[in-house]
Each structure stands twice: as C-alpha cells, then as structure tokens.
PDB file of C-alpha atoms in Angstrom:
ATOM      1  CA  UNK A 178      72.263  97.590 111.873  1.00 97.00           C
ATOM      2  CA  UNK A 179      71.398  98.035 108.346  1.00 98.00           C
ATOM      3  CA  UNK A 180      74.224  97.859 105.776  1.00 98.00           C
ATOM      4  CA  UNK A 181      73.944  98.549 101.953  1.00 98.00           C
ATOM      5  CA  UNK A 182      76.789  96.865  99.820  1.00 98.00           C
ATOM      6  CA  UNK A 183      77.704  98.002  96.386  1.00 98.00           C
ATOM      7  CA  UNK A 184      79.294  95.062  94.667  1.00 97.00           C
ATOM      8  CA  UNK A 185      79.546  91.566  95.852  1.00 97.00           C
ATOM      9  CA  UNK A 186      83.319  90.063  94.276  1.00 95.00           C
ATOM     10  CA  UNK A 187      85.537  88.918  96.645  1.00 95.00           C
ATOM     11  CA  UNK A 188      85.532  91.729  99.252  1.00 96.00           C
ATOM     12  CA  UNK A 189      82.150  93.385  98.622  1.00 97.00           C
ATOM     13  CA  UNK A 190      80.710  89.327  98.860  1.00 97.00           C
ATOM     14  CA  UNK A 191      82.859  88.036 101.998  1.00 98.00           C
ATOM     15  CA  UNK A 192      81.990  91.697 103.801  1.00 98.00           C
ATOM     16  CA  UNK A 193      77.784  90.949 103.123  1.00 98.00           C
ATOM     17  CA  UNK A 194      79.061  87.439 104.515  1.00 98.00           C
ATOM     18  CA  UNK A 195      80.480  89.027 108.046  1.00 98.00           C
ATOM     19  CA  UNK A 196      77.530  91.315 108.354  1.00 98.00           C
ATOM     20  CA  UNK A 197      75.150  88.331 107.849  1.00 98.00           C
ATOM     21  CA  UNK A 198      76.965  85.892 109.681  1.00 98.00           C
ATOM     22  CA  UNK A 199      76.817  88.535 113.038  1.00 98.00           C
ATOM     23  CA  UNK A 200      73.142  89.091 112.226  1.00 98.00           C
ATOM     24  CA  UNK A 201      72.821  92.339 110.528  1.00 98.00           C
ATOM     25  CA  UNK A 202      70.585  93.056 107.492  1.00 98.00           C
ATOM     26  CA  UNK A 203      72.423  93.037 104.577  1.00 98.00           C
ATOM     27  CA  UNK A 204      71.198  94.748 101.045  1.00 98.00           C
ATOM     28  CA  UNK A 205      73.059  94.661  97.898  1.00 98.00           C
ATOM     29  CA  UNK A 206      73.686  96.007  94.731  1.00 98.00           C
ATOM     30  CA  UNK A 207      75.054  94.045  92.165  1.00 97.00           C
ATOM     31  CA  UNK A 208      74.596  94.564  88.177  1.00 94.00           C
ATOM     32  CA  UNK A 209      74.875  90.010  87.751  1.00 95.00           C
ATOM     33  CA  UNK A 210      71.514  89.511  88.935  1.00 94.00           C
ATOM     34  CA  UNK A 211      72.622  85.495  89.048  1.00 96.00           C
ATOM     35  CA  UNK A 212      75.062  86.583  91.520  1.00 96.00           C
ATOM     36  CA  UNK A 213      72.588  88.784  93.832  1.00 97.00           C
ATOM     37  CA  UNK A 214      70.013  85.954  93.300  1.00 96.00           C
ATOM     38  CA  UNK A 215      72.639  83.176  94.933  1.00 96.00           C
ATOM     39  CA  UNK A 216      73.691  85.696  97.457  1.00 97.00           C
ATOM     40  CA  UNK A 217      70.478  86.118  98.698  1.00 97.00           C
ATOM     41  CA  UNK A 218      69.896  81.812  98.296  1.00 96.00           C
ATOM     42  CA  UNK A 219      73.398  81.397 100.303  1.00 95.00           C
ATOM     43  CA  UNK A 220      71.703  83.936 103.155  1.00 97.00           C
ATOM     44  CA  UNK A 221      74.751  86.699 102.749  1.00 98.00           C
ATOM     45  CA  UNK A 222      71.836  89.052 101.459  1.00 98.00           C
ATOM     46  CA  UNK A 223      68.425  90.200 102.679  1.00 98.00           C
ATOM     47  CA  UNK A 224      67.640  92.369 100.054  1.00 97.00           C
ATOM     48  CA  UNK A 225      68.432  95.176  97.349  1.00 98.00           C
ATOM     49  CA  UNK A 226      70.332  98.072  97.964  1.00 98.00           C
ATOM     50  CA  UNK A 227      68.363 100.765  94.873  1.00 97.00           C
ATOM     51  CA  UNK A 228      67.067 103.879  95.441  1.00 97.00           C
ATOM     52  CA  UNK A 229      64.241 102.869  97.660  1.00 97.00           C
ATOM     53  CA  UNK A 230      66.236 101.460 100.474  1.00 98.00           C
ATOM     54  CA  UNK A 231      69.619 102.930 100.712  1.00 98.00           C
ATOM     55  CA  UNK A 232      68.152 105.833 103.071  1.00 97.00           C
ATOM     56  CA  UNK A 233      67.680 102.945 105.368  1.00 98.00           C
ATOM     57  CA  UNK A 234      71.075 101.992 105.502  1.00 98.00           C
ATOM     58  CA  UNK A 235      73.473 102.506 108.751  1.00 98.00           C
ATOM     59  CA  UNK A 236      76.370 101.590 106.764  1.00 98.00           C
ATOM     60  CA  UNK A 237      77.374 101.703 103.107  1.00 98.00           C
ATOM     61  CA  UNK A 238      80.338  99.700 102.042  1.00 98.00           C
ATOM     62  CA  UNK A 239      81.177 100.792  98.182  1.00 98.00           C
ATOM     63  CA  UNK A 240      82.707  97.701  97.250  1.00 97.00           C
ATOM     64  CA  UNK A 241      83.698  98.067  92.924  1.00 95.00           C
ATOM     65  CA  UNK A 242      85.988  99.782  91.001  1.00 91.00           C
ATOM     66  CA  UNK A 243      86.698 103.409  92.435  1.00 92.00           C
ATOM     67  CA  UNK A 244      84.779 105.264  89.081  1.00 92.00           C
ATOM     68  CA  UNK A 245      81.874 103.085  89.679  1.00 94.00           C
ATOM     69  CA  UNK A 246      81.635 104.017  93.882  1.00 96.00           C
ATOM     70  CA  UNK A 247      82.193 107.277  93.123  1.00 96.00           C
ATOM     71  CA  UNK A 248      78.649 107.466  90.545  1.00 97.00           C
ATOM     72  CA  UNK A 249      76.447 105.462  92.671  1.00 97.00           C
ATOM     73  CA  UNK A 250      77.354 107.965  95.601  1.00 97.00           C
ATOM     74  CA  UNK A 251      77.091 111.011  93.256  1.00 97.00           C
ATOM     75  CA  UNK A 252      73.935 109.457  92.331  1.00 97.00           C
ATOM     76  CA  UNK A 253      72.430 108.665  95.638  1.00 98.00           C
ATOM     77  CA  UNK A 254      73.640 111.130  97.975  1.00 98.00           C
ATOM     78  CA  UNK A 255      70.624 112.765  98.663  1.00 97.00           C
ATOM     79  CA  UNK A 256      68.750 109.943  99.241  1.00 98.00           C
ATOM     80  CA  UNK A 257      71.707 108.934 102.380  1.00 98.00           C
ATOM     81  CA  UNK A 258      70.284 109.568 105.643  1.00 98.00           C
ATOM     82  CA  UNK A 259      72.517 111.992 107.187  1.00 97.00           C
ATOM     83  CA  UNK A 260      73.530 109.653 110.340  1.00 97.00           C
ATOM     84  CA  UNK A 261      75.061 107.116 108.006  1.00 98.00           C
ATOM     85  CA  UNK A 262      78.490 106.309 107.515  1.00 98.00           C
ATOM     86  CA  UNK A 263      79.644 105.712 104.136  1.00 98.00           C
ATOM     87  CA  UNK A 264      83.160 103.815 103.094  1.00 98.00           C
ATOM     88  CA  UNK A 265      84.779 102.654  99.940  1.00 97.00           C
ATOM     89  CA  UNK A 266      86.546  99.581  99.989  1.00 97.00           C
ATOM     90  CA  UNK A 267      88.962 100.139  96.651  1.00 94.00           C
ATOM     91  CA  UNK A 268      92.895  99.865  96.355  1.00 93.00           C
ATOM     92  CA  UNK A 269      93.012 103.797  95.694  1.00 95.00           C
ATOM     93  CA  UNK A 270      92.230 107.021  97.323  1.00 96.00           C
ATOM     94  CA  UNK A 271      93.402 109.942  96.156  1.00 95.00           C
ATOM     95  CA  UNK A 272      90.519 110.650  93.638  1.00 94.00           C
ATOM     96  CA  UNK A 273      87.558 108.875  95.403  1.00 96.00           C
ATOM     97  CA  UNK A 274      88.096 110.790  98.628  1.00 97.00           C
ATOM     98  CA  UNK A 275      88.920 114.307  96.606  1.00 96.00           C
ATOM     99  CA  UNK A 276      85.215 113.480  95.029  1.00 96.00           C
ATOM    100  CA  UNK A 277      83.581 112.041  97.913  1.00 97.00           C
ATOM    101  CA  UNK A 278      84.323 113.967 101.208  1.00 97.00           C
ATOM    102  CA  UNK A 279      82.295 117.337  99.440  1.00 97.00           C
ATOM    103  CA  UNK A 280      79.425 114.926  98.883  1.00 97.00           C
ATOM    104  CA  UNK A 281      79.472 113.888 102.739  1.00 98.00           C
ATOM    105  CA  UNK A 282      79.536 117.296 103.493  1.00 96.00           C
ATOM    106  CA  UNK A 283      77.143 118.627 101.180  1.00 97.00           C
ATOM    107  CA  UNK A 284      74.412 115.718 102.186  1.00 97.00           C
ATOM    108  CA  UNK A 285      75.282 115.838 105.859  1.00 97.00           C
ATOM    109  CA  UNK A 286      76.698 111.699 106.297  1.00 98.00           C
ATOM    110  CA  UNK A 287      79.837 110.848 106.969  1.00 98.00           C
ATOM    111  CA  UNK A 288      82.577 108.980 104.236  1.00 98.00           C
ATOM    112  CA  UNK A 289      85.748 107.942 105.020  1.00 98.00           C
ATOM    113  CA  UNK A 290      87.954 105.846 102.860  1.00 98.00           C
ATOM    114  CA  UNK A 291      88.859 102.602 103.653  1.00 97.00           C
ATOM    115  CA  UNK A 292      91.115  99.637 102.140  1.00 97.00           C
ATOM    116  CA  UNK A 293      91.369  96.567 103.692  1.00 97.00           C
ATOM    117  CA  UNK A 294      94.372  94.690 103.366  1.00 94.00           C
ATOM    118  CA  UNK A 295      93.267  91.365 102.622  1.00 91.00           C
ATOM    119  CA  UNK A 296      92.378  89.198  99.667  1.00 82.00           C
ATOM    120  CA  UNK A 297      93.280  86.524  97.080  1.00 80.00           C
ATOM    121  CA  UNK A 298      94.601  86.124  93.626  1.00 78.00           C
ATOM    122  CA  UNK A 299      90.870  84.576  92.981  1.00 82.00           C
ATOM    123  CA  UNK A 300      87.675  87.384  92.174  1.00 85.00           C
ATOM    124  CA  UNK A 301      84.365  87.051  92.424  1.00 92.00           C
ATOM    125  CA  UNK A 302      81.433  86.020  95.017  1.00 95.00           C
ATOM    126  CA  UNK A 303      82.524  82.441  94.865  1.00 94.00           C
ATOM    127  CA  UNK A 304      85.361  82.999  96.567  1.00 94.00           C
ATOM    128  CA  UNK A 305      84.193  84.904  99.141  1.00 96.00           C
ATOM    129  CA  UNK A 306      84.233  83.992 103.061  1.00 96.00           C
ATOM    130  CA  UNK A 307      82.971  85.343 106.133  1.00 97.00           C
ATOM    131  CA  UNK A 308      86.542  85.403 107.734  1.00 97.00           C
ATOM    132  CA  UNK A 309      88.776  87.013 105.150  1.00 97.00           C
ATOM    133  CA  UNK A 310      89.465  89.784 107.108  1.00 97.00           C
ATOM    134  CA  UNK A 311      89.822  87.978 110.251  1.00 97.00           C
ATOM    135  CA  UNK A 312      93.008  89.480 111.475  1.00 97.00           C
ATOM    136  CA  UNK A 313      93.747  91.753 108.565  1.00 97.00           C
ATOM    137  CA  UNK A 314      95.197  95.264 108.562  1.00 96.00           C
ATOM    138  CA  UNK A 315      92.545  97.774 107.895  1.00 97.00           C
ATOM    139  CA  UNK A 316      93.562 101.331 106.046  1.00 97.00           C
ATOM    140  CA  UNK A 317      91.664 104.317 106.627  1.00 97.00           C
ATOM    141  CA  UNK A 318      91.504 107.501 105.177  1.00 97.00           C
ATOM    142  CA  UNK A 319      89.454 110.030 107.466  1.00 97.00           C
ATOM    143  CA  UNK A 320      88.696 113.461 105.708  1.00 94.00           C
ATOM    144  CA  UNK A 321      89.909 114.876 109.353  1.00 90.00           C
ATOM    145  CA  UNK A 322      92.947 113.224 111.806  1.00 88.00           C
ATOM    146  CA  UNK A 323      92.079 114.143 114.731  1.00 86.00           C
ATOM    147  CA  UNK A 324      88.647 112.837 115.492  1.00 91.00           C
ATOM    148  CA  UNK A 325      89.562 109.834 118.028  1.00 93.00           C
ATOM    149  CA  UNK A 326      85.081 109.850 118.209  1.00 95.00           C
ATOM    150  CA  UNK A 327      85.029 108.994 114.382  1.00 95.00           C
ATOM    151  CA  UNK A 328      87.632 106.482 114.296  1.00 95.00           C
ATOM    152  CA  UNK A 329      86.427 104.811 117.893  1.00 96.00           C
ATOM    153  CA  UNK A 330      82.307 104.815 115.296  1.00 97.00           C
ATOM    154  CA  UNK A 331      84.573 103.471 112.144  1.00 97.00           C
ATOM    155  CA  UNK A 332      85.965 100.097 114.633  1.00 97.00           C
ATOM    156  CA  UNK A 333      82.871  99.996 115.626  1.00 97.00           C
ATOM    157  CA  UNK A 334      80.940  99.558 112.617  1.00 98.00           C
ATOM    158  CA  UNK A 335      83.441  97.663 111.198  1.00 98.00           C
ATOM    159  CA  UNK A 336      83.431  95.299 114.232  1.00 98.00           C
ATOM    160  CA  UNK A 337      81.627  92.000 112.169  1.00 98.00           C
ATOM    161  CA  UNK A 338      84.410  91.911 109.886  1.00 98.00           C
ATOM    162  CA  UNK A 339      87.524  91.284 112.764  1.00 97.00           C
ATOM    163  CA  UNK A 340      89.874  93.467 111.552  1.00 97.00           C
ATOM    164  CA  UNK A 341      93.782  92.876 113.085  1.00 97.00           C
ATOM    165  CA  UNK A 342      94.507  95.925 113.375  1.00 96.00           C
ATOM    166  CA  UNK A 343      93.595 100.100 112.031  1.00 96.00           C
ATOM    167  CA  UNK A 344      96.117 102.615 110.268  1.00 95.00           C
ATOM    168  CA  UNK A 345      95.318 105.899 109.408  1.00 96.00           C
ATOM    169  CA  UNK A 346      96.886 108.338 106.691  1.00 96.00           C
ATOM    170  CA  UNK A 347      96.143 111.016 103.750  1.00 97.00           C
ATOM    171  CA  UNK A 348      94.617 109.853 100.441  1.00 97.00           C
ATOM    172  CA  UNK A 349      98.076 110.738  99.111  1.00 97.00           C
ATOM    173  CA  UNK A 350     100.404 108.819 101.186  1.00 97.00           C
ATOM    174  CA  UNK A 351      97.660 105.955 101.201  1.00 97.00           C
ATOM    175  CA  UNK A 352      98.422 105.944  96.961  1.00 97.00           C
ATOM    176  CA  UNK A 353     101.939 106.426  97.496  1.00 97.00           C
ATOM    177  CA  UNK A 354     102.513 103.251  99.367  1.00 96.00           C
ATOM    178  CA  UNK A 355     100.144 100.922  98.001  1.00 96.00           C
ATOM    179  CA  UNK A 356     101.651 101.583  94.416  1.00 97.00           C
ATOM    180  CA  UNK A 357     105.060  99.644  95.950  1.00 97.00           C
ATOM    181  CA  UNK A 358     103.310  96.966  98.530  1.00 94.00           C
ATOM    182  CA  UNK A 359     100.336  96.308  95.869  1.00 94.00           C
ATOM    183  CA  UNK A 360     100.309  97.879  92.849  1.00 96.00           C
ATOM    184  CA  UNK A 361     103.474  96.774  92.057  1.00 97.00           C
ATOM    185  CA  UNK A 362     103.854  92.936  92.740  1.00 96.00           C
ATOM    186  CA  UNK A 363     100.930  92.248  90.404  1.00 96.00           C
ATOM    187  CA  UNK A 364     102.260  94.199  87.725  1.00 97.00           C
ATOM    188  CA  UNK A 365     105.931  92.597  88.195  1.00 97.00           C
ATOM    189  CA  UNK A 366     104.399  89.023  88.705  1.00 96.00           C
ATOM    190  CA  UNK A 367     102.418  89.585  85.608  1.00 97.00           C
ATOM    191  CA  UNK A 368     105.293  90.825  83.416  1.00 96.00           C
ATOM    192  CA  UNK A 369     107.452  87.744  85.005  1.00 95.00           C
ATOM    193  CA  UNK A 370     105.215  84.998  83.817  1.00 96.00           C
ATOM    194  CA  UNK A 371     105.374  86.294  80.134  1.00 96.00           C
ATOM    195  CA  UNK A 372     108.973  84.545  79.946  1.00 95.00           C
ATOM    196  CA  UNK A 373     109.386  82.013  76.923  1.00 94.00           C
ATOM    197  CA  UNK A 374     110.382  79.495  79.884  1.00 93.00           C
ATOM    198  CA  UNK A 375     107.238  80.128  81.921  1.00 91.00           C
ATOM    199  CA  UNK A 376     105.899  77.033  79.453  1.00 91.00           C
ATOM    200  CA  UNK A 377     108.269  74.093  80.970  1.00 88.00           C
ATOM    201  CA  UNK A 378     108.449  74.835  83.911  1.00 90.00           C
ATOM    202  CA  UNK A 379     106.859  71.883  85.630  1.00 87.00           C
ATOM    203  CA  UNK A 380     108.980  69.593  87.614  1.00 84.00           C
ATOM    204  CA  UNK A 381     111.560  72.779  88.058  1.00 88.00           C
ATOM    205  CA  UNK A 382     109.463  75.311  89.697  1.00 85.00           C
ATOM    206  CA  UNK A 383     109.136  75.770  93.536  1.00 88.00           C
ATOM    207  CA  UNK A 384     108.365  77.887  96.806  1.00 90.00           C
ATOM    208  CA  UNK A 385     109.821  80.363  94.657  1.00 93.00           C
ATOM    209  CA  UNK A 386     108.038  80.666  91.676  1.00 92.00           C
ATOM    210  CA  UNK A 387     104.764  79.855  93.458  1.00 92.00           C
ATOM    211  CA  UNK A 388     104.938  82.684  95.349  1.00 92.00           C
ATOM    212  CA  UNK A 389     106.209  85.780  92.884  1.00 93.00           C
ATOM    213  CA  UNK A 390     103.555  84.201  90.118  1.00 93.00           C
ATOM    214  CA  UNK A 391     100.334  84.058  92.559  1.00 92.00           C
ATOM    215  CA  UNK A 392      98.986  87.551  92.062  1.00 91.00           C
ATOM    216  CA  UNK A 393      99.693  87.443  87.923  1.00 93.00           C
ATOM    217  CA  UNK A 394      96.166  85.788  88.383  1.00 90.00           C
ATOM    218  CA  UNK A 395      94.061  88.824  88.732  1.00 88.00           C
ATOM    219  CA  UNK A 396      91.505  90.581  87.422  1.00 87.00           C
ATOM    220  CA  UNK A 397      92.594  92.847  84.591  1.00 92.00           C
ATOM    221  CA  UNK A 398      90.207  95.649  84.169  1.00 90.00           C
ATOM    222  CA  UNK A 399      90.360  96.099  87.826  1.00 89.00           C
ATOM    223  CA  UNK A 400      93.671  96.026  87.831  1.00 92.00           C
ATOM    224  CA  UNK A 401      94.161  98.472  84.926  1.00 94.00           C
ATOM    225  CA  UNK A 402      91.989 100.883  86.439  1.00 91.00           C
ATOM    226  CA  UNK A 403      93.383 100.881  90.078  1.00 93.00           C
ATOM    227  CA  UNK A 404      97.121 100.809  88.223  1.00 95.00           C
ATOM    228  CA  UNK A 405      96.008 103.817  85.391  1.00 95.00           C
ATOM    229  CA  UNK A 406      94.386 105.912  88.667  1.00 93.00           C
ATOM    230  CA  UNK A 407      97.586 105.970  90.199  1.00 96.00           C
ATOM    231  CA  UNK A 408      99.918 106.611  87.493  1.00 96.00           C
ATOM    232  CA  UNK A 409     102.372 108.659  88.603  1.00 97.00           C
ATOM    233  CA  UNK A 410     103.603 107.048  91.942  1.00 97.00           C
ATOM    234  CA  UNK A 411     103.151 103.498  89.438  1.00 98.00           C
ATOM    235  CA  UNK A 412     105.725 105.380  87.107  1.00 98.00           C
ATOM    236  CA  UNK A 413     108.031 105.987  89.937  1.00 98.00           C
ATOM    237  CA  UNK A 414     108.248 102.752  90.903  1.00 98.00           C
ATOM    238  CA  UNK A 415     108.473 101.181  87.869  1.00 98.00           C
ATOM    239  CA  UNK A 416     111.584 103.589  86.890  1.00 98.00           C
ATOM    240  CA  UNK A 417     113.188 102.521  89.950  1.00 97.00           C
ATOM    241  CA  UNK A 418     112.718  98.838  89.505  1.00 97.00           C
ATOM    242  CA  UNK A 419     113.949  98.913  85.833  1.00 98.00           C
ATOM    243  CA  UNK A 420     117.321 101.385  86.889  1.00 97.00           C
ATOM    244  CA  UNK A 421     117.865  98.089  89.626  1.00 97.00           C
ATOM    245  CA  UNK A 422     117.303  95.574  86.837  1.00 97.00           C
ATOM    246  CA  UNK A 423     119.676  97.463  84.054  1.00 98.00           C
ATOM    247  CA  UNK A 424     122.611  97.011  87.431  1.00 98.00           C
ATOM    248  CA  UNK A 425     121.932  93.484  87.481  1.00 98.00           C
ATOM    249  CA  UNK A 426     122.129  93.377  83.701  1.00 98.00           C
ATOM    250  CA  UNK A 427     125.235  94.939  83.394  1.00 98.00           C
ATOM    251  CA  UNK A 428     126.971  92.937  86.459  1.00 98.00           C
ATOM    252  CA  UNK A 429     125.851  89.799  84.254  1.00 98.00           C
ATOM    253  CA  UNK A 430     127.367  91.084  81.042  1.00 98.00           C
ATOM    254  CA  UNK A 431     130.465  92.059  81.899  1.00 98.00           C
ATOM    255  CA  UNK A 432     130.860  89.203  83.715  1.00 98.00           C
ATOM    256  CA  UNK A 433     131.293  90.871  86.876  1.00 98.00           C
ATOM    257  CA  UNK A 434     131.375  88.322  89.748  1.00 98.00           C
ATOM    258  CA  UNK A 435     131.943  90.649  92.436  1.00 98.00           C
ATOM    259  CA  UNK A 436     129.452  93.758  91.020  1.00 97.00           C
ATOM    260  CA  UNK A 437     126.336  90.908  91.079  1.00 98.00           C
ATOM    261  CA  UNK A 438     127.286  89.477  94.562  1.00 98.00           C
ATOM    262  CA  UNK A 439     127.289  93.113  95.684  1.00 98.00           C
ATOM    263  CA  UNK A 440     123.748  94.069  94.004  1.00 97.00           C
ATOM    264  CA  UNK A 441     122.460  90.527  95.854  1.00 97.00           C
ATOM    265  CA  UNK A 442     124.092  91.438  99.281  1.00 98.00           C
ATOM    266  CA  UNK A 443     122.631  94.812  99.347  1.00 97.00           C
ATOM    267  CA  UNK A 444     119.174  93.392  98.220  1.00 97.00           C
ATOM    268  CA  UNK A 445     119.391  90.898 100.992  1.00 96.00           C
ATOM    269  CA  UNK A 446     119.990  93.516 103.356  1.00 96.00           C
ATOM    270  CA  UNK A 447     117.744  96.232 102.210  1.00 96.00           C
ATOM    271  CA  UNK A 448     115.094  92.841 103.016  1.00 94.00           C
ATOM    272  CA  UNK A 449     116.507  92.885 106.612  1.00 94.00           C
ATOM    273  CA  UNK A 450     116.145  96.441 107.147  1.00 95.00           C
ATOM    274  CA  UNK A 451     112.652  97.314 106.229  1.00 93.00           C
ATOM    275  CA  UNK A 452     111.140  93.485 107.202  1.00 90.00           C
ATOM    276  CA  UNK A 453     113.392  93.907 110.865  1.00 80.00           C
TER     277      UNK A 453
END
C-alpha cells in the first residue's frame, strides 16, 4: 500500500512511522524541509507526497490544522485516484467534513473523518513513535452510517497503526463532545497555570498539579484554531464551568461550610457516575 501524509508533527510523524515500520511506502508533505529531510534519514518516509505522486496513493492521511487539510484536498482532488481513501486526522469535524465529503463525491474517492484519540502535551516529529496509537480509541466520522463494507475498508487500512478500539458518530456530535473531553482541559489547564502561585510551587506540588497542568504545554496556534472552529459548543462549556466556579465562590465567601461540602460531594459523585 501506498500512503501520502500531509504533515509530519506528532500524529502525522508517528502515523508515517506505523506505515513504515509494517512496510508500506510512505510519502510526505511537509512545508520544514529539515523535518521531511530527517524523516526520510530516520526511514519513516520514502518520498514526497506533491502533485506528481499523490494519484499514486492508496491512502491519504491529512495530518495539519483542519484549514490547511481542507486546501491541499481542494487543491488536489482531481489529481486523487478515485479508489483511494482519504482521512483527516484533526481534533474537529464539523467544517472539514461539510467541505470535504462534496469533494469525495465530486472526484469519485472516498473521505471520511477521523480523530484519533491519542497524543502528548509534546508537538512535533521528534516526538513521534511508531506505537502511539497502540491501543487508542479511534473516532470516525463516515459521510454515511450504515456502510458496515466502508467501516470493515477504514480498520483495514488503518490496521498498521493498532488502534484499541473504533466509534462512529456525526461531525456534529463528534464537535460537541470533544469541546468537553479535549477542548476544554487544555484551555482550563492553561488558564490554571496563570496563577501568581504557579511561580513557588516547587517542593508543594504533586500527583495533582502534575496532572491538571500537563496539557497547558501545547501548541498554541493549533490550539487556537481547533478551539476558534468550534466556538459555540467551547462557549457552552465554558459558561457552564464558570456558573460551577461562581457556586464554589460564593460557598467560600459566605463562609458556608456546609454549601462547599455539598458542591464537593456532588462533584465527587457526578465523577462516579459518568467514570462508573
């Protein structure tokens, strides 16, 4: 198999690493022509993914921010052969798939969305690895539901990368969600570590800490962009976080012993409920 790459950061780079590693031909496109030069050195790339080879391709794995997957496809569609199958890899869906399924159809491939739900607070192709998605949930986002033949091609293709496990939903329910499970904690844990305190605290930071300030190292324009394309379910999580903060607030103002242990007992068990 023959797989074109757009992008090689952290999941673009440890995806070229997968298809490499299980003997596939990998071709890239990356704009850091350092990077696609060592990628090609380390033996995760065989070549360049550019106008002249992306017909070739059996798979195309759009791998950088969802405005930039969406031109290279407008800008190579006709070139796709039409028995290729085409996925983006970005943390949003709702406009990529609006803008990509008509291209799929127009050009005869097939594109289906895709996120996979694995990665860390590091960027880049330095940081990639053949195995981070060894065991990982996989989202997709077909442009139909009911096409067990298309899903059954999608595991299939995706095979090299050893995915845990394969969920399926609409563009809009994929934003919806991710705003609160991703979206979210990086905005939060970037907000967090902007405290005054943040500065001392060596020698009185823990598990804790560690693990709410991880993600507030991240990449910001990606971060920006995925957060600014999905706006509106950002805003309504955001609103509901602050209207939980203000009742903490309060509870800690007024000096209300019993109002705070409430707030932390219902927290506690809200935790239970949708963790089981």
């Amino acid at each position: 198999m023959t797989v074109g790459i757009l992008g090689l950061g952290l999941i673009g780079g440890s995806a070229a690493r997968a298809y490499a590693k299980a003997g596939h031909q990998v071709l890239a496109c990356e704009k850091d022509e350092s990077i696609l030069g060592f990628a090609q050195l380390s033996g995760a790339v065989h070549g360049v993914l550019d106008a002249d080879t992306v017909g070739k391709c059996d798979l195309i794995l759009l791998a950088i921010y969802p405005e930039g997957c969406i031109s290279f496809l407008e800008k190579h569609a006709h070139l796709i052969s039409s028995s290729a199958l085409v996925m983006d890899l970005c943390g949003i869906k709702e406009e990529i798939c609006r803008r990509c399924f008509p291209l799929a159809e127009t050009y005869g491939f097939t594109f289906v969305g895709g996120h996979p739900m694995a990665g860390t607070h590091f960027s880049g192709f330095k940081y990639s690895r053949s195995n981070l998605f060894q065991g990982a949930p996989m989202v997709l986002v077909p442009s139909v539901f009911d096409n067990m033949q298309l899903l059954e091609r999608v595991k299939e293709a995706l095979s090299p990368c050893g995915f845990g496990s394969f969920s399926v939903c609409s563009a809009e329910e994929h934003d919806r969600l991710i705003a609160f499970t991703s979206q979210m904690p990086h905005v939060l844990s970037n907000a967090y570590i902007k405290s005054p305190t943040a500065a001392s605290h060596k020698g009185f930071s823990a598990g804790s800490y560690k693990d709410l300030t991880r993600v507030a190292w991240l990449n910001p324009q990606m971060w920006a962009e995925l957060c600014m394309e999905n706006r509106e379910n950002m805003l309504f999580e955001l609103n509901a976080y602050i209207e939980s903060l203000q009742a903490y607030k309060k509870a800690l103002q007024s000096k209300d012993m019993d109002a705070l242990t409430a707030l932390l007992e219902e927290g506690r068990k809200r935790k239970e409920e949708v963790d089981g």
